[in-house]
Short mmCIF file of C-alpha atoms in Angstrom, two decimals:
data_model
loop_
_atom_site.label_atom_id
_atom_site.label_comp_id
_atom_site.label_asym_id
_atom_site.label_seq_id
_atom_site.Cartn_x
_atom_site.Cartn_y
_atom_site.Cartn_z
CA MET A 1 0.00 0.00 0.00
CA ALA A 2 3.03 2.32 0.34
CA ALA A 3 3.09 2.89 -3.39
CA VAL A 4 -0.30 4.52 -3.88
CA GLN A 5 -1.46 4.22 -7.49
CA ASP A 6 -0.67 7.21 -9.71
CA LYS A 7 -3.50 9.47 -10.73
CA LYS A 8 -3.82 10.51 -14.36
CA THR A 9 -4.28 14.15 -13.51
CA VAL A 10 -2.30 15.87 -10.77
CA ILE A 11 -4.64 18.40 -9.17
CA ASP A 12 -2.00 20.01 -6.93
CA GLY A 13 1.58 19.05 -6.14
CA ASP A 14 0.90 18.94 -2.40
CA TYR A 15 -2.06 16.54 -2.64
CA SER A 16 -4.03 18.57 -0.11
CA LEU A 17 -7.16 16.45 -0.37
CA GLU A 18 -5.91 13.13 -1.76
CA ALA A 19 -3.19 10.51 -1.24
CA VAL A 20 0.31 11.07 -2.61
CA PRO A 21 0.85 8.85 -5.68
CA SER A 22 4.02 6.80 -6.23
CA SER A 23 5.23 9.21 -8.94
CA ALA A 24 5.55 12.02 -6.37
CA ARG A 25 7.45 10.00 -3.78
CA LYS A 26 10.97 11.10 -2.71
CA GLY A 27 14.13 9.23 -1.79
CA PHE A 28 16.14 9.05 1.41
CA ILE A 29 18.29 12.17 0.94
CA SER A 30 15.32 14.44 0.20
CA MET A 31 13.32 13.16 3.17
CA PHE A 32 16.41 13.28 5.41
CA PHE A 33 16.88 17.01 4.80
CA ILE A 34 13.17 17.82 4.98
CA MET A 35 12.78 16.12 8.35
CA LEU A 36 15.99 17.55 9.82
CA GLY A 37 14.88 20.97 8.67
CA PHE A 38 11.67 20.42 10.60
CA THR A 39 13.37 19.51 13.88
CA PHE A 40 16.21 22.05 13.78
CA PHE A 41 14.43 24.76 15.74
CA SER A 42 15.43 27.36 18.33
CA ALA A 43 12.66 26.31 20.73
CA SER A 44 14.50 23.02 21.27
CA MET A 45 17.53 25.08 22.32
CA TRP A 46 15.41 26.60 25.07
CA THR A 47 14.75 23.10 26.34
CA GLY A 48 18.49 22.39 26.19
CA VAL A 49 19.14 25.36 28.48
CA SER A 50 16.62 24.06 31.03
CA LEU A 51 18.12 20.58 30.90
CA ALA A 52 21.71 21.81 31.28
CA GLN A 53 20.85 24.12 34.16
CA GLY A 54 18.76 21.56 36.04
CA LEU A 55 20.58 18.24 35.49
CA ASP A 56 24.08 16.86 35.90
CA MET A 57 25.76 15.22 32.91
CA ASN A 58 24.33 11.75 33.57
CA GLY A 59 20.86 13.21 34.02
CA PHE A 60 21.18 15.25 30.83
CA ILE A 61 22.24 12.21 28.80
CA GLY A 62 19.55 10.04 30.39
CA ALA A 63 16.77 12.58 29.74
CA VAL A 64 17.83 13.12 26.13
CA VAL A 65 18.15 9.40 25.37
CA ILE A 66 14.93 8.25 27.07
CA GLY A 67 12.81 11.21 26.02
CA GLY A 68 14.26 11.18 22.52
CA ALA A 69 13.53 7.46 22.14
CA ILE A 70 9.89 7.94 23.17
CA LEU A 71 9.49 10.94 20.85
CA ALA A 72 11.16 9.09 17.98
CA ALA A 73 8.93 6.04 18.51
CA TYR A 74 5.77 8.21 18.50
CA THR A 75 6.73 10.10 15.35
CA GLY A 76 8.20 7.01 13.70
CA VAL A 77 4.86 5.19 13.95
CA LEU A 78 3.02 8.19 12.51
CA GLY A 79 5.63 8.44 9.76
CA TYR A 80 5.11 4.79 8.86
CA ILE A 81 1.35 5.30 8.66
CA GLY A 82 1.73 8.44 6.55
CA CYS A 83 3.99 6.68 4.06
CA GLU A 84 1.97 3.47 4.00
CA THR A 85 -1.25 5.30 3.16
CA GLY A 86 0.07 8.39 1.37
CA LEU A 87 -2.36 10.44 3.48
CA SER A 88 -1.76 13.68 5.34
CA PHE A 89 -2.47 14.07 9.05
CA ASP A 90 -5.85 15.59 8.21
CA LEU A 91 -6.88 12.84 5.79
CA LEU A 92 -5.83 10.21 8.33
CA ALA A 93 -8.08 12.01 10.82
CA HIS A 94 -10.96 11.48 8.36
CA LYS A 95 -10.59 7.73 8.88
CA SER A 96 -10.19 7.77 12.66
CA PHE A 97 -12.36 10.77 13.62
CA GLY A 98 -14.88 10.84 10.77
CA SER A 99 -15.23 13.23 7.83
CA LYS A 100 -16.67 16.00 10.02
CA GLY A 101 -15.03 14.84 13.22
CA SER A 102 -11.67 15.48 11.53
CA TYR A 103 -12.35 19.22 11.77
CA LEU A 104 -11.40 19.09 15.47
CA PRO A 105 -7.84 17.75 14.99
CA SER A 106 -7.42 19.90 11.87
CA ALA A 107 -8.40 23.05 13.76
CA MET A 108 -6.13 22.18 16.67
CA ILE A 109 -3.08 21.42 14.52
CA SER A 110 -3.67 24.53 12.37
CA PHE A 111 -4.01 26.81 15.40
CA THR A 112 -0.85 25.38 16.92
CA GLN A 113 1.30 25.52 13.80
CA ILE A 114 0.18 28.98 12.67
CA GLY A 115 0.95 30.08 16.21
CA TRP A 116 4.41 28.55 15.99
CA PHE A 117 4.93 30.31 12.66
CA GLY A 118 4.19 33.67 14.26
CA VAL A 119 6.36 32.91 17.27
CA GLY A 120 9.21 31.84 14.98
CA ALA A 121 9.01 35.02 12.90
CA ALA A 122 9.21 37.13 16.05
CA MET A 123 12.04 34.96 17.41
CA PHE A 124 14.15 36.19 14.51
CA ALA A 125 12.87 39.77 14.29
CA ILE A 126 13.08 40.70 17.98
CA PRO A 127 16.74 39.80 18.68
CA ALA A 128 17.78 40.95 15.20
CA ALA A 129 16.14 44.34 15.73
CA SER A 130 17.73 44.59 19.17
CA GLU A 131 21.20 43.91 17.80
CA LEU A 132 20.79 46.27 14.85
CA ASN A 133 19.50 48.93 17.23
CA ARG A 134 22.61 48.49 19.35
CA MET A 135 24.95 48.62 16.36
CA MET A 136 23.29 51.33 14.27
CA GLY A 137 21.01 53.24 16.62
CA THR A 138 17.88 52.52 14.59
CA ASP A 139 14.38 52.72 16.03
CA TYR A 140 13.91 49.33 17.68
CA GLU A 141 10.12 49.05 17.62
CA TRP A 142 9.78 50.20 14.01
CA LEU A 143 12.59 47.90 12.86
CA CYS A 144 11.10 44.95 14.72
CA TYR A 145 7.79 45.19 12.86
CA VAL A 146 9.54 45.73 9.52
CA LEU A 147 11.64 42.61 10.06
CA VAL A 148 8.57 40.60 11.07
CA ALA A 149 6.85 41.66 7.84
CA ILE A 150 9.88 40.76 5.70
CA VAL A 151 10.32 37.41 7.42
CA GLY A 152 6.61 36.63 7.16
CA VAL A 153 6.48 37.39 3.43
CA CYS A 154 9.63 35.37 2.64
CA MET A 155 8.62 32.33 4.66
CA THR A 156 5.06 32.40 3.38
CA GLY A 157 6.39 32.63 -0.15
CA SER A 158 8.54 29.54 0.15
CA ALA A 159 5.82 27.56 1.96
CA TYR A 160 3.40 28.50 -0.86
CA PHE A 161 5.36 26.32 -3.26
CA GLY A 162 4.92 23.30 -1.01
CA ILE A 163 7.06 20.26 -0.45
CA LYS A 164 9.51 21.16 -3.25
CA ALA A 165 10.28 24.50 -1.64
CA LEU A 166 10.59 22.85 1.79
CA GLU A 167 13.16 20.52 0.29
CA ILE A 168 15.21 23.35 -1.26
CA VAL A 169 15.16 25.46 1.91
CA SER A 170 16.20 22.43 3.97
CA TYR A 171 19.10 21.63 1.64
CA ILE A 172 20.46 25.11 2.29
CA SER A 173 19.57 25.55 5.95
CA VAL A 174 20.41 22.18 7.51
CA PRO A 175 24.15 22.23 6.65
CA LEU A 176 24.40 25.88 7.71
CA ILE A 177 22.86 25.20 11.10
CA ALA A 178 24.95 22.08 11.67
CA ILE A 179 28.27 23.62 10.61
CA LEU A 180 27.94 27.04 12.19
CA GLY A 181 26.26 25.66 15.29
CA THR A 182 29.02 23.10 15.83
CA TRP A 183 31.67 25.76 15.25
CA SER A 184 30.12 28.06 17.83
CA MET A 185 29.56 25.22 20.29
CA THR A 186 33.19 24.12 20.02
CA MET A 187 34.39 27.66 20.70
CA ALA A 188 32.00 27.98 23.65
CA ILE A 189 33.17 24.70 25.20
CA ARG A 190 36.81 25.73 24.75
CA ASP A 191 36.35 29.21 26.20
CA GLY A 192 33.91 28.12 28.90
CA GLY A 193 36.15 25.56 30.57
CA GLY A 194 34.93 22.37 28.91
CA PHE A 195 31.69 20.47 28.49
CA VAL A 196 31.86 18.79 31.91
CA ALA A 197 32.26 22.15 33.63
CA MET A 198 28.94 23.23 32.18
CA PHE A 199 27.09 20.54 34.09
CA ASN A 200 29.05 21.21 37.28
CA GLN A 201 27.17 24.51 37.37
CA SER A 202 23.82 22.75 37.35
CA SER A 203 21.40 23.69 40.08
CA GLY A 204 20.08 20.13 40.27
CA SER A 205 16.56 21.50 40.26
CA LEU A 206 15.20 18.93 37.78
CA SER A 207 14.56 15.23 38.27
CA LEU A 208 15.31 12.78 35.47
CA PHE A 209 11.57 12.23 35.13
CA THR A 210 10.97 15.94 34.62
CA GLY A 211 13.84 16.12 32.14
CA VAL A 212 12.35 13.30 30.08
CA GLY A 213 9.04 15.16 30.04
CA LEU A 214 10.75 18.32 28.77
CA VAL A 215 12.42 16.41 25.94
CA ILE A 216 9.14 14.83 24.83
CA GLY A 217 7.19 18.06 25.21
CA SER A 218 9.75 20.00 23.15
CA PHE A 219 8.40 18.64 19.87
CA VAL A 220 5.52 16.25 20.51
CA SER A 221 2.95 18.74 19.18
CA GLY A 222 4.85 19.35 15.95
CA GLY A 223 5.69 15.65 15.72
CA THR A 224 1.99 14.85 15.53
CA ALA A 225 2.02 16.39 12.03
CA THR A 226 4.77 14.01 10.84
CA PRO A 227 2.51 12.28 8.24
CA ASN A 228 2.21 15.57 6.33
CA PHE A 229 5.83 15.28 5.25
CA VAL A 230 6.72 11.59 5.41
CA ARG A 231 3.78 10.63 3.16
CA PHE A 232 6.12 11.70 0.34
CA ALA A 233 8.73 9.04 1.24
CA LYS A 234 9.25 6.38 -1.42
CA ASP A 235 8.99 3.49 1.06
CA ASN A 236 8.30 2.74 4.71
CA LYS A 237 11.97 2.15 5.53
CA THR A 238 12.90 5.62 4.30
CA ALA A 239 9.97 7.14 6.18
CA VAL A 240 10.77 5.57 9.54
CA ILE A 241 14.55 5.95 9.43
CA THR A 242 14.52 9.64 8.45
CA THR A 243 11.85 10.41 11.03
CA VAL A 244 13.70 8.64 13.84
CA ILE A 245 16.99 10.33 12.94
CA ALA A 246 15.36 13.75 12.86
CA PHE A 247 13.46 13.46 16.12
CA PHE A 248 16.15 11.61 18.04
CA LEU A 249 19.54 12.82 16.77
CA GLY A 250 18.44 16.13 15.22
CA ASN A 251 16.55 17.27 18.29
CA THR A 252 19.41 16.12 20.53
CA LEU A 253 21.83 18.34 18.62
CA MET A 254 19.56 21.31 19.33
CA PHE A 255 19.53 20.42 23.05
CA VAL A 256 23.33 20.37 23.10
CA PHE A 257 23.56 23.69 21.26
CA GLY A 258 21.11 25.21 23.73
CA GLY A 259 22.86 23.75 26.76
CA THR A 260 26.17 25.16 25.60
CA ALA A 261 24.52 28.54 25.05
CA GLY A 262 23.21 28.55 28.59
CA ALA A 263 26.62 27.73 30.04
CA PHE A 264 28.70 30.12 27.96
CA ALA A 265 26.39 33.13 27.75
CA ASN A 266 25.00 33.24 31.29
CA GLY A 267 21.70 31.51 30.61
CA ALA A 268 21.10 32.72 27.07
CA ASN A 269 18.67 30.29 25.49
CA ASP A 270 19.63 30.70 21.85
CA ILE A 271 22.84 30.12 19.94
CA PHE A 272 22.23 33.55 18.39
CA TYR A 273 23.36 35.25 21.61
CA VAL A 274 26.30 32.89 22.02
CA MET A 275 27.62 33.75 18.57
CA ILE A 276 27.22 37.48 19.19
CA ALA A 277 29.21 37.09 22.42
CA GLN A 278 31.86 35.30 20.37
CA GLY A 279 32.05 38.16 17.86
CA LEU A 280 30.15 36.23 15.18
CA ALA A 281 27.19 38.54 14.63
CA ILE A 282 26.80 37.95 10.89
CA PRO A 283 26.91 34.12 11.21
CA ALA A 284 24.44 34.54 14.08
CA PHE A 285 21.91 36.21 11.79
CA ILE A 286 22.44 33.48 9.19
CA VAL A 287 22.04 30.65 11.69
CA LEU A 288 19.01 32.12 13.42
CA GLY A 289 17.30 32.84 10.12
CA ALA A 290 18.05 29.41 8.65
CA ASN A 291 17.13 27.66 11.89
CA ILE A 292 13.71 29.28 12.08
CA TRP A 293 12.98 29.30 8.34
CA THR A 294 13.00 25.52 7.95
CA THR A 295 10.66 24.80 10.85
CA ASN A 296 8.42 27.78 10.10
CA ASP A 297 7.87 26.61 6.53
CA ASN A 298 6.88 23.19 7.84
CA ALA A 299 4.58 24.78 10.42
CA LEU A 300 2.84 26.95 7.82
CA TYR A 301 2.54 23.99 5.45
CA THR A 302 0.85 21.96 8.20
CA GLY A 303 -1.45 24.81 9.24
CA ALA A 304 -2.55 25.32 5.63
CA LEU A 305 -3.32 21.62 5.14
CA GLY A 306 -5.49 21.69 8.25
CA LEU A 307 -7.43 24.69 6.95
CA SER A 308 -7.76 22.98 3.57
CA ASN A 309 -9.46 20.04 5.23
CA ILE A 310 -11.95 22.31 6.98
CA THR A 311 -12.65 24.70 4.08
CA LYS A 312 -12.08 22.24 1.17
CA VAL A 313 -9.97 24.97 -0.45
CA ARG A 314 -6.63 23.65 -1.63
CA LYS A 315 -3.41 24.30 0.23
CA ARG A 316 -1.83 27.23 -1.60
CA PRO A 317 -4.54 29.85 -0.88
CA MET A 318 -4.61 28.62 2.72
CA VAL A 319 -0.84 29.16 3.01
CA ILE A 320 -1.38 32.83 2.21
CA VAL A 321 -4.21 33.10 4.74
CA SER A 322 -2.16 31.31 7.41
CA GLY A 323 0.93 33.40 6.67
CA ILE A 324 -0.98 36.68 6.96
CA ILE A 325 -2.52 35.65 10.28
CA GLY A 326 0.80 34.45 11.70
CA THR A 327 2.72 37.51 10.50
CA VAL A 328 0.21 40.10 11.72
CA ALA A 329 -0.03 38.43 15.13
CA ALA A 330 3.67 37.48 15.41
CA VAL A 331 4.81 39.87 18.16
CA TRP A 332 1.64 39.32 20.19
CA LEU A 333 2.01 35.55 19.79
CA TYR A 334 5.64 35.71 20.90
CA ASN A 335 4.64 37.50 24.09
CA ASN A 336 1.44 35.57 24.87
CA PHE A 337 1.37 32.23 23.11
CA SER A 338 3.74 30.17 25.26
CA GLY A 339 1.04 29.31 27.79
CA TRP A 340 -1.31 28.09 25.06
CA LEU A 341 1.49 26.05 23.54
CA SER A 342 2.00 24.27 26.85
CA VAL A 343 -1.68 23.38 26.89
CA LEU A 344 -1.61 22.17 23.29
CA ASN A 345 1.50 20.04 23.94
CA CYS A 346 -0.80 17.89 26.07
CA THR A 347 -3.79 18.16 23.75
CA LEU A 348 -2.35 17.06 20.40
CA PRO A 349 -0.58 13.79 21.40
CA PRO A 350 -3.86 11.91 22.02
CA ILE A 351 -4.83 12.69 18.42
CA GLY A 352 -1.69 11.08 17.03
CA ALA A 353 -2.02 8.10 19.38
CA ILE A 354 -5.67 7.53 18.39
CA ILE A 355 -4.84 7.78 14.67
CA ALA A 356 -2.11 5.17 15.12
CA LEU A 357 -4.32 2.86 17.18
CA ASP A 358 -7.22 3.13 14.76
CA PHE A 359 -4.94 2.42 11.79
CA PHE A 360 -3.53 -0.81 13.24
CA LEU A 361 -6.98 -2.00 14.33
CA ASN A 362 -8.75 -1.09 11.08
CA ARG A 363 -6.16 -1.15 8.29
CA ASP A 364 -8.66 -2.00 5.57
CA LYS A 365 -10.50 1.31 5.83
CA TYR A 366 -7.25 3.19 5.18
CA ARG A 367 -6.85 1.65 1.72
CA GLU A 368 -7.24 3.91 -1.29
CA GLY A 369 -10.80 4.41 -2.44
CA VAL A 370 -12.48 3.34 0.82
CA LYS A 371 -15.06 5.92 1.89
CA ASP A 372 -15.02 7.41 5.38
CA GLU A 373 -16.85 5.18 7.82
CA TYR A 374 -18.27 7.95 10.05
CA ASP A 375 -19.35 11.55 9.95
CA ILE A 376 -18.16 11.80 13.55
CA ASN A 377 -16.42 9.05 15.52
CA TRP A 378 -17.40 10.03 19.05
CA ALA A 379 -15.04 7.52 20.64
CA SER A 380 -12.09 9.40 19.13
CA ILE A 381 -13.50 12.84 20.00
CA ILE A 382 -14.11 11.83 23.63
CA GLY A 383 -10.64 10.26 23.76
CA VAL A 384 -9.01 13.54 22.75
CA ILE A 385 -11.06 15.57 25.23
CA CYS A 386 -10.39 13.24 28.15
CA GLY A 387 -6.73 12.83 27.22
CA ALA A 388 -6.27 16.60 27.04
CA VAL A 389 -7.94 17.13 30.43
CA VAL A 390 -5.77 14.52 32.13
CA GLY A 391 -2.59 15.70 30.39
CA ASN A 392 -3.15 19.30 31.49
CA LEU A 393 -4.49 18.75 35.01
CA VAL A 394 -2.75 15.65 36.39
CA THR A 395 0.60 16.61 37.90
CA TRP A 396 2.26 13.19 38.19
CA GLY A 397 4.05 11.40 35.38
CA ILE A 398 4.75 12.79 31.91
CA ALA A 399 1.85 14.92 30.71
CA SER A 400 1.91 13.95 27.03
CA ILE A 401 2.22 10.24 27.85
CA ASN A 402 -0.66 10.46 30.33
CA ALA A 403 -2.76 12.18 27.67
CA MET A 404 -2.01 9.50 25.07
CA VAL A 405 -2.77 6.61 27.43
CA VAL A 406 -6.09 8.08 28.57
CA GLY A 407 -7.05 9.05 25.02
CA CYS A 408 -6.41 5.53 23.71
CA ALA A 409 -8.26 3.95 26.65
CA CYS A 410 -11.34 6.10 25.98
CA TYR A 411 -11.16 5.28 22.28
CA LEU A 412 -11.02 1.52 22.97
CA ILE A 413 -13.91 1.70 25.43
CA GLY A 414 -16.01 3.72 22.98
CA ARG A 415 -15.14 1.32 20.17
CA ALA A 416 -16.17 -1.70 22.27
CA VAL A 417 -19.47 -0.08 23.24
CA SER A 418 -20.17 0.89 19.64
CA ARG A 419 -19.52 -2.66 18.38
CA LYS A 420 -21.66 -4.15 21.14
CA GLY A 421 -24.55 -1.88 20.18
CA LYS A 422 -24.55 -3.04 16.57
#
């Protein structure tokens, strides 16, 4: 089923409302760069700072390995399903949540990813404007909004052209981030007294359990959208391997960059500030821009696909709508959206878990040409609601894991009751 039959007429190159045919599938190298571009993101550096400041070296390694393995397993399963069916996250939700029930996960993923797009645009514009203001004496507030507008237009433009543009941007950005980030990290370790010394400064305020939760939470919401990209992989092996590498090794590299930043630059949570402190301002702008651009394009792509599912308008017009919303609200989102993102980090994982569970229990209905079984699958809807409540309110354990377990349990109970009633 991985090689979905080709269609005679290609309606749009992003297959917003249909499965990806075999003729549009991509090889290992393309998917490798696309997925690394997705996971190379400054927000993961923030997590790295928290881990480095709150754990010793053994705790840091343990949290990254355990949390990364869980995150990679979650996204790897979703990647397999996306490739096997050729369906986007939203079209998979049609099967597990119903044709109209899919509007809930689509709205949630769109809201989250458009929000991340706005936050990412401001993450570049705000420090860039601050540094330019320091160097040139320009008006900070005016420059900040100008940079947000420029960033928003450029990123929206590349996302408009879909998976091909994501691939090109990733080919450029991923090596830049890896090379310049490693260069800066090496300098920071050398000048800061060594890698071990960084962890000797740890406050010890985090438990290993909490550290694992931070690692998972760093990208579990974005990881839920994995099928949107990996559905283009030529085979399941390519899909799973590139996804696991991106979410395990790629994310880990961001944690290490962030941890080094926190040690060298007195708690700075972005390699941008480290490189400025090292006298590398121009590379800092390049790295920050490339770092954010790749993930922001993926976020906008995902948000647009979600809106396409709800409106039935194809992806490209929805990219423009999403980009305008994210750009206009960028500074406000940067200052106010973090709390909502924490809530959504516990709300989206049950969706991915229910999609995966439904797929493995009902593989036949995911085959090409099979009509949606429900308008609304209430077992899935209730599972997401209950999972989200538990994930956000229960204080023990790992929030996203709790949410997934409760969501799947509710789905299975609802499924059993539904079958018994037939």
